[in-house]
CSV table of C-alpha atoms in Angstrom, one decimal:
chain,number,residue,atom,x,y,z
E,30,MET,CA,-20.7,75.4,-74.4
E,31,LYS,CA,-17.6,74.5,-71.5
E,32,SER,CA,-16.7,70.9,-72.2
E,33,LYS,CA,-17.2,68.8,-68.9
E,34,LYS,CA,-14.3,66.2,-69.3
E,35,PRO,CA,-12.3,68.2,-66.5
E,36,ILE,CA,-14.9,67.7,-64.6
E,37,ILE,CA,-15.2,64.0,-64.9
E,38,ILE,CA,-11.6,63.8,-64.7
E,39,VAL,CA,-11.3,65.5,-61.1
E,40,ALA,CA,-14.2,63.1,-59.9
E,41,LEU,CA,-12.1,60.2,-61.0
E,42,VAL,CA,-9.3,61.4,-59.6
E,43,ALA,CA,-10.9,62.1,-56.8
E,44,LEU,CA,-12.8,58.6,-56.4
E,45,ILE,CA,-9.3,56.8,-57.1
E,46,ALA,CA,-7.8,59.1,-54.2
E,47,ALA,CA,-10.4,57.8,-51.6
E,48,GLY,CA,-10.3,54.4,-52.7
E,49,LEU,CA,-6.5,54.2,-51.9
E,50,GLY,CA,-7.1,55.9,-49.0
E,51,GLY,CA,-9.3,53.6,-47.6
E,52,TRP,CA,-7.5,50.9,-48.5
E,53,TYR,CA,-4.1,52.4,-46.5
E,54,TRP,CA,-6.2,52.9,-43.5
E,55,TYR,CA,-7.8,49.2,-43.6
E,56,LYS,CA,-4.2,47.8,-43.9
E,57,SER,CA,-2.9,50.3,-41.1
E,58,GLN,CA,-5.6,48.9,-39.0
E,59,GLN,CA,-4.6,45.0,-39.6
E,60,ASP,CA,-1.0,45.6,-39.1
E,61,GLN,CA,-1.8,47.0,-35.6
E,62,GLY,CA,-3.0,43.5,-34.5
E,63,LEU,CA,-5.6,42.4,-32.5
E,64,THR,CA,-5.5,43.3,-28.5
E,65,LEU,CA,-7.7,41.3,-26.0
E,66,TYR,CA,-8.3,41.3,-22.3
E,67,GLY,CA,-9.1,38.3,-20.2
E,68,ASN,CA,-8.1,36.1,-17.3
E,69,VAL,CA,-5.7,33.5,-16.6
E,70,ASP,CA,-7.4,30.5,-15.4
E,71,ILE,CA,-6.0,29.1,-12.3
E,72,ARG,CA,-6.3,25.2,-12.2
E,73,THR,CA,-5.7,23.5,-8.7
E,74,VAL,CA,-5.0,19.9,-7.8
E,75,ASN,CA,-5.8,18.6,-4.1
E,76,LEU,CA,-2.8,16.3,-2.9
E,77,SER,CA,-3.4,13.6,-0.4
E,78,PHE,CA,-2.1,10.1,0.3
E,79,ARG,CA,-4.0,7.2,-0.8
E,80,VAL,CA,-3.9,5.2,2.9
E,81,GLY,CA,-4.4,6.8,6.1
E,82,GLY,CA,-1.8,7.0,8.9
E,83,ARG,CA,0.7,9.2,10.9
E,84,LEU,CA,2.2,12.0,8.8
E,85,ALA,CA,5.9,11.7,9.4
E,86,ALA,CA,7.3,14.4,7.7
E,87,LEU,CA,6.9,17.2,4.9
E,88,GLN,CA,9.5,18.3,2.5
E,89,VAL,CA,7.9,21.2,0.8
E,90,ASP,CA,6.0,24.7,1.8
E,91,GLU,CA,3.8,27.4,0.7
E,92,GLY,CA,5.1,29.2,-2.4
E,93,ASP,CA,7.6,26.5,-3.2
E,94,ALA,CA,8.1,25.5,-6.9
E,95,ILE,CA,7.5,21.9,-7.6
E,96,LYS,CA,8.7,19.5,-10.0
E,97,ALA,CA,6.5,16.6,-11.3
E,98,GLY,CA,8.2,13.2,-9.4
E,99,GLU,CA,9.2,15.5,-6.5
E,100,THR,CA,8.7,14.0,-3.2
E,101,LEU,CA,6.4,16.2,-1.2
E,102,GLY,CA,5.7,13.8,2.2
E,103,GLU,CA,5.8,10.7,4.0
E,104,LEU,CA,3.6,8.9,6.4
E,105,ASP,CA,4.9,6.4,9.2
E,106,GLN,CA,6.2,3.3,7.3
E,107,GLY,CA,6.1,0.9,10.1
E,108,PRO,CA,2.6,-0.4,10.2
E,109,TYR,CA,2.5,-1.0,6.2
E,110,GLN,CA,6.3,-2.8,6.4
E,111,ASN,CA,4.8,-5.2,8.8
E,112,ALA,CA,1.7,-5.7,6.8
E,113,LEU,CA,4.2,-6.3,3.9
E,114,LEU,CA,6.1,-8.7,5.8
E,115,GLN,CA,3.0,-10.4,6.8
E,116,ALA,CA,1.6,-11.0,3.3
E,117,GLN,CA,4.8,-11.8,2.0
E,118,ALA,CA,4.9,-15.1,4.6
E,119,ASN,CA,1.5,-16.0,3.5
E,120,ALA,CA,2.5,-15.9,0.0
E,121,SER,CA,5.0,-18.1,0.6
E,122,ALA,CA,2.9,-20.5,2.6
E,123,ALA,CA,0.4,-20.4,-0.2
E,124,GLN,CA,2.9,-21.3,-2.8
E,125,ALA,CA,4.5,-24.3,-0.6
E,126,LYS,CA,0.8,-25.9,-0.1
E,127,PHE,CA,0.3,-25.3,-3.9
E,128,ASP,CA,3.7,-27.1,-4.8
E,129,LEU,CA,2.8,-29.9,-2.3
E,130,ILE,CA,-0.5,-30.8,-3.7
E,131,ILE,CA,0.9,-30.6,-7.3
E,132,ALA,CA,3.9,-33.0,-6.4
E,133,GLY,CA,1.4,-35.2,-5.0
E,134,TYR,CA,2.6,-37.9,-2.2
E,135,ARG,CA,5.9,-39.6,-2.1
E,136,ASP,CA,6.8,-43.3,-2.4
E,137,GLU,CA,7.5,-43.3,1.7
E,138,GLU,CA,4.1,-41.9,2.1
E,139,ILE,CA,2.3,-44.5,0.0
E,140,ALA,CA,4.1,-47.1,2.1
E,141,GLN,CA,3.3,-46.2,5.0
E,142,ALA,CA,-0.6,-45.9,4.4
E,143,ALA,CA,-0.3,-49.3,2.8
E,144,ALA,CA,1.3,-50.2,6.3
E,145,GLN,CA,-1.4,-49.0,8.0
E,146,VAL,CA,-3.7,-50.8,5.8
E,147,ASN,CA,-2.2,-53.8,6.7
E,148,GLN,CA,-1.9,-53.3,10.4
E,149,ALA,CA,-5.9,-52.2,10.6
E,150,GLN,CA,-7.3,-55.3,8.4
E,151,ALA,CA,-4.9,-57.5,11.0
E,152,ALA,CA,-6.9,-56.0,13.9
E,153,PHE,CA,-10.3,-56.2,12.0
E,154,ASP,CA,-9.6,-59.8,11.2
E,155,TYR,CA,-8.8,-60.6,15.2
E,156,ALA,CA,-11.8,-58.3,16.4
E,157,GLN,CA,-14.1,-60.1,13.9
E,158,ASN,CA,-12.8,-63.9,14.8
E,159,PHE,CA,-13.4,-62.8,19.1
E,160,TYR,CA,-17.2,-61.6,18.1
E,161,GLN,CA,-17.6,-65.1,16.2
E,162,ARG,CA,-16.2,-66.7,19.4
E,163,GLN,CA,-18.6,-64.7,21.4
E,164,GLN,CA,-21.3,-65.5,19.8
E,165,GLY,CA,-21.1,-69.2,20.1
E,166,LEU,CA,-20.6,-68.7,23.8
E,167,TRP,CA,-23.5,-66.8,24.0
E,168,ALA,CA,-25.7,-68.9,22.4
E,169,ARG,CA,-24.4,-71.6,25.6
E,170,ARG,CA,-25.3,-68.9,27.6
E,171,VAL,CA,-21.6,-68.9,28.7
E,172,ILE,CA,-21.2,-65.1,28.5
E,173,SER,CA,-23.6,-62.2,29.1
E,174,ALA,CA,-25.2,-59.9,26.8
E,175,ASN,CA,-22.6,-57.0,27.9
E,176,GLU,CA,-19.5,-58.7,26.9
E,177,LEU,CA,-21.7,-59.9,23.5
E,178,GLU,CA,-22.0,-56.1,23.1
E,179,ASN,CA,-18.7,-55.2,23.7
E,180,ALA,CA,-17.2,-57.8,21.2
E,181,ARG,CA,-19.3,-56.4,18.2
E,182,SER,CA,-18.2,-52.8,19.2
E,183,SER,CA,-14.9,-53.8,19.2
E,184,SER,CA,-15.5,-55.3,15.3
E,185,ASP,CA,-17.1,-52.7,14.0
E,186,GLN,CA,-14.7,-49.8,15.3
E,187,ALA,CA,-12.1,-52.0,13.8
E,188,LYS,CA,-13.8,-52.4,10.2
E,189,ALA,CA,-14.1,-48.5,10.7
E,190,THR,CA,-10.6,-48.3,11.1
E,191,LEU,CA,-9.5,-50.5,8.3
E,192,LYS,CA,-12.2,-48.8,5.9
E,193,ALA,CA,-10.2,-45.0,6.8
E,194,ALA,CA,-6.9,-46.6,6.2
E,195,ARG,CA,-8.2,-47.5,3.0
E,196,ASP,CA,-9.4,-44.5,2.0
E,197,LYS,CA,-6.2,-42.7,2.6
E,198,LEU,CA,-4.0,-45.1,0.9
E,199,SER,CA,-6.3,-44.6,-2.2
E,200,GLN,CA,-5.7,-41.0,-2.0
E,201,TYR,CA,-2.0,-41.5,-1.8
E,202,ARG,CA,-2.0,-43.8,-4.6
E,203,THR,CA,-4.2,-41.5,-7.1
E,204,GLY,CA,-3.1,-38.1,-6.0
E,205,ASN,CA,-5.1,-35.1,-5.0
E,206,ARG,CA,-8.4,-33.9,-6.2
E,207,PRO,CA,-8.8,-31.7,-8.9
E,208,GLN,CA,-11.1,-29.5,-6.4
E,209,GLU,CA,-8.2,-29.8,-4.1
E,210,ILE,CA,-5.9,-28.3,-6.7
E,211,ALA,CA,-8.1,-25.4,-7.7
E,212,GLN,CA,-8.7,-24.8,-4.0
E,213,ALA,CA,-5.0,-24.5,-3.2
E,214,GLN,CA,-4.3,-22.2,-6.3
E,215,ALA,CA,-7.4,-20.0,-5.5
E,216,SER,CA,-5.6,-19.6,-1.8
E,217,LEU,CA,-2.2,-18.9,-3.4
E,218,GLN,CA,-3.9,-16.3,-6.2
E,219,GLN,CA,-5.8,-14.6,-2.9
E,220,ALA,CA,-2.3,-14.4,-1.4
E,221,LYS,CA,-0.6,-13.1,-4.1
E,222,ALA,CA,-3.4,-10.4,-4.4
E,223,GLN,CA,-2.8,-9.6,-0.8
E,224,LEU,CA,1.0,-9.3,-1.3
E,225,ALA,CA,0.4,-6.9,-4.3
E,226,GLN,CA,-2.0,-4.4,-2.2
E,227,ALA,CA,0.6,-4.7,0.5
E,228,GLN,CA,3.3,-3.3,-1.7
E,229,LEU,CA,1.3,-0.8,-3.2
E,230,ASP,CA,-0.3,0.7,0.0
E,231,LEU,CA,3.6,1.0,1.2
E,232,GLN,CA,4.6,2.6,-2.0
E,233,ASP,CA,1.8,5.0,-0.9
E,234,THR,CA,3.0,6.2,2.1
E,235,THR,CA,5.2,8.6,-0.2
E,236,LEU,CA,3.4,11.8,-1.7
E,237,ILE,CA,4.8,12.3,-5.2
E,238,ALA,CA,4.0,15.4,-6.7
E,239,PRO,CA,1.8,14.8,-10.3
E,240,SER,CA,3.0,17.7,-12.5
E,241,ASP,CA,4.9,21.0,-12.3
E,242,GLY,CA,3.2,23.6,-10.4
E,243,THR,CA,3.1,26.1,-6.9
E,244,LEU,CA,2.2,25.3,-3.6
E,245,LEU,CA,-1.0,27.6,-2.7
E,246,THR,CA,-2.1,25.9,0.7
E,247,ARG,CA,-0.2,23.4,3.1
E,248,ALA,CA,-3.3,22.0,5.0
E,249,VAL,CA,-1.7,19.8,7.7
E,250,GLU,CA,1.6,19.7,9.9
E,251,PRO,CA,3.9,16.5,10.8
E,252,GLY,CA,2.3,14.3,13.3
E,253,THR,CA,-1.2,14.6,12.1
E,254,MET,CA,-3.2,11.7,11.8
E,255,LEU,CA,-4.7,11.5,8.5
E,256,ASN,CA,-7.8,9.3,6.8
E,257,ALA,CA,-6.7,8.0,3.5
E,258,GLY,CA,-7.9,11.0,0.8
E,259,SER,CA,-7.2,13.8,3.4
E,260,THR,CA,-5.8,16.9,1.6
E,261,VAL,CA,-2.4,17.8,2.2
E,262,PHE,CA,-1.6,20.5,-0.3
E,263,THR,CA,-3.3,22.3,-2.6
E,264,LEU,CA,-1.3,22.5,-5.8
E,265,SER,CA,-1.6,25.4,-8.8
E,266,LEU,CA,-0.7,23.9,-12.0
E,267,THR,CA,1.9,25.6,-14.1
E,268,ARG,CA,1.5,23.9,-17.3
E,269,PRO,CA,-0.3,24.3,-19.2
E,270,VAL,CA,-1.5,27.6,-18.7
E,271,TRP,CA,-5.1,28.9,-20.1
E,272,VAL,CA,-6.0,32.3,-20.8
E,273,ARG,CA,-9.7,32.8,-21.1
E,274,ALA,CA,-10.4,35.9,-23.4
E,275,TYR,CA,-13.2,37.3,-25.6
E,276,VAL,CA,-12.9,38.4,-29.2
E,277,ASN,CA,-15.7,40.6,-30.7
E,278,GLU,CA,-17.4,39.9,-33.5
E,279,VAL,CA,-15.6,42.5,-35.7
E,280,SER,CA,-12.2,40.5,-34.8
E,281,LEU,CA,-13.1,37.3,-35.4
E,282,ASN,CA,-11.2,37.0,-38.6
E,283,GLN,CA,-8.0,37.6,-36.6
E,284,ALA,CA,-8.9,35.1,-34.1
E,285,LYS,CA,-7.0,32.0,-36.0
E,286,PRO,CA,-5.8,28.8,-34.7
E,287,GLY,CA,-2.1,28.3,-34.2
E,288,THR,CA,-1.4,32.3,-34.3
E,289,GLU,CA,1.2,33.2,-31.8
E,290,LEU,CA,0.2,35.5,-29.1
E,291,LEU,CA,1.7,37.9,-26.6
E,292,VAL,CA,0.6,37.6,-23.1
E,293,TYR,CA,1.0,40.3,-20.7
E,294,THR,CA,-0.3,39.9,-16.7
E,295,ASP,CA,-0.4,42.6,-13.9
């Protein structure tokens, strides 16, 4: 009976050779890398002015490469410069009024108000005495009822004038009321807000590129009257660039985050 050892040895050698061959084939397939096919996503931005007006100039055209911060176009700034000057004047007036209310009244104004009280007091005393004399004459029927009524009216008017003068003097001595100060402060804040808005509107008459890219379309020409938000350019962003590709299930183990890739475009 022949021995079976040579047959077993040959079988083991063949099995080992087949395993090594399979391992080398798998390794060679791994070293070839992964080839994917997909599309480059084009991301676009519609550029416009935040304010309306007449388009004065455009500095770029379709196909131009744009850098972030570059000036692309300008509106007529005349109306917005005028609005800024008006807002500055209103803010200055509101500030002066607020400062005046906070400072209160000067000694000269208080003295003048006190003199007006004295003058009104003298006028009232005279009118009151005259009215009392007229009452005596009326009792003896020396004067008419109309003359008595005129004297009474003059006395009442002098009394009202005296009260107004006293109230004014009291206001000057105590200063402005908290409500008046709060109102002046609110008016000042409103004027400052309008000034800030006018400054922003003037700044927005210049169109600035938000990021790097390439101009795809130029929608308007200089001289056009634009509404706020009307599209002037369409910008294709160049950074970052996204590639949309699909990996089959067999190759998922090769799609690892952070892997460097070579991108070829047609």
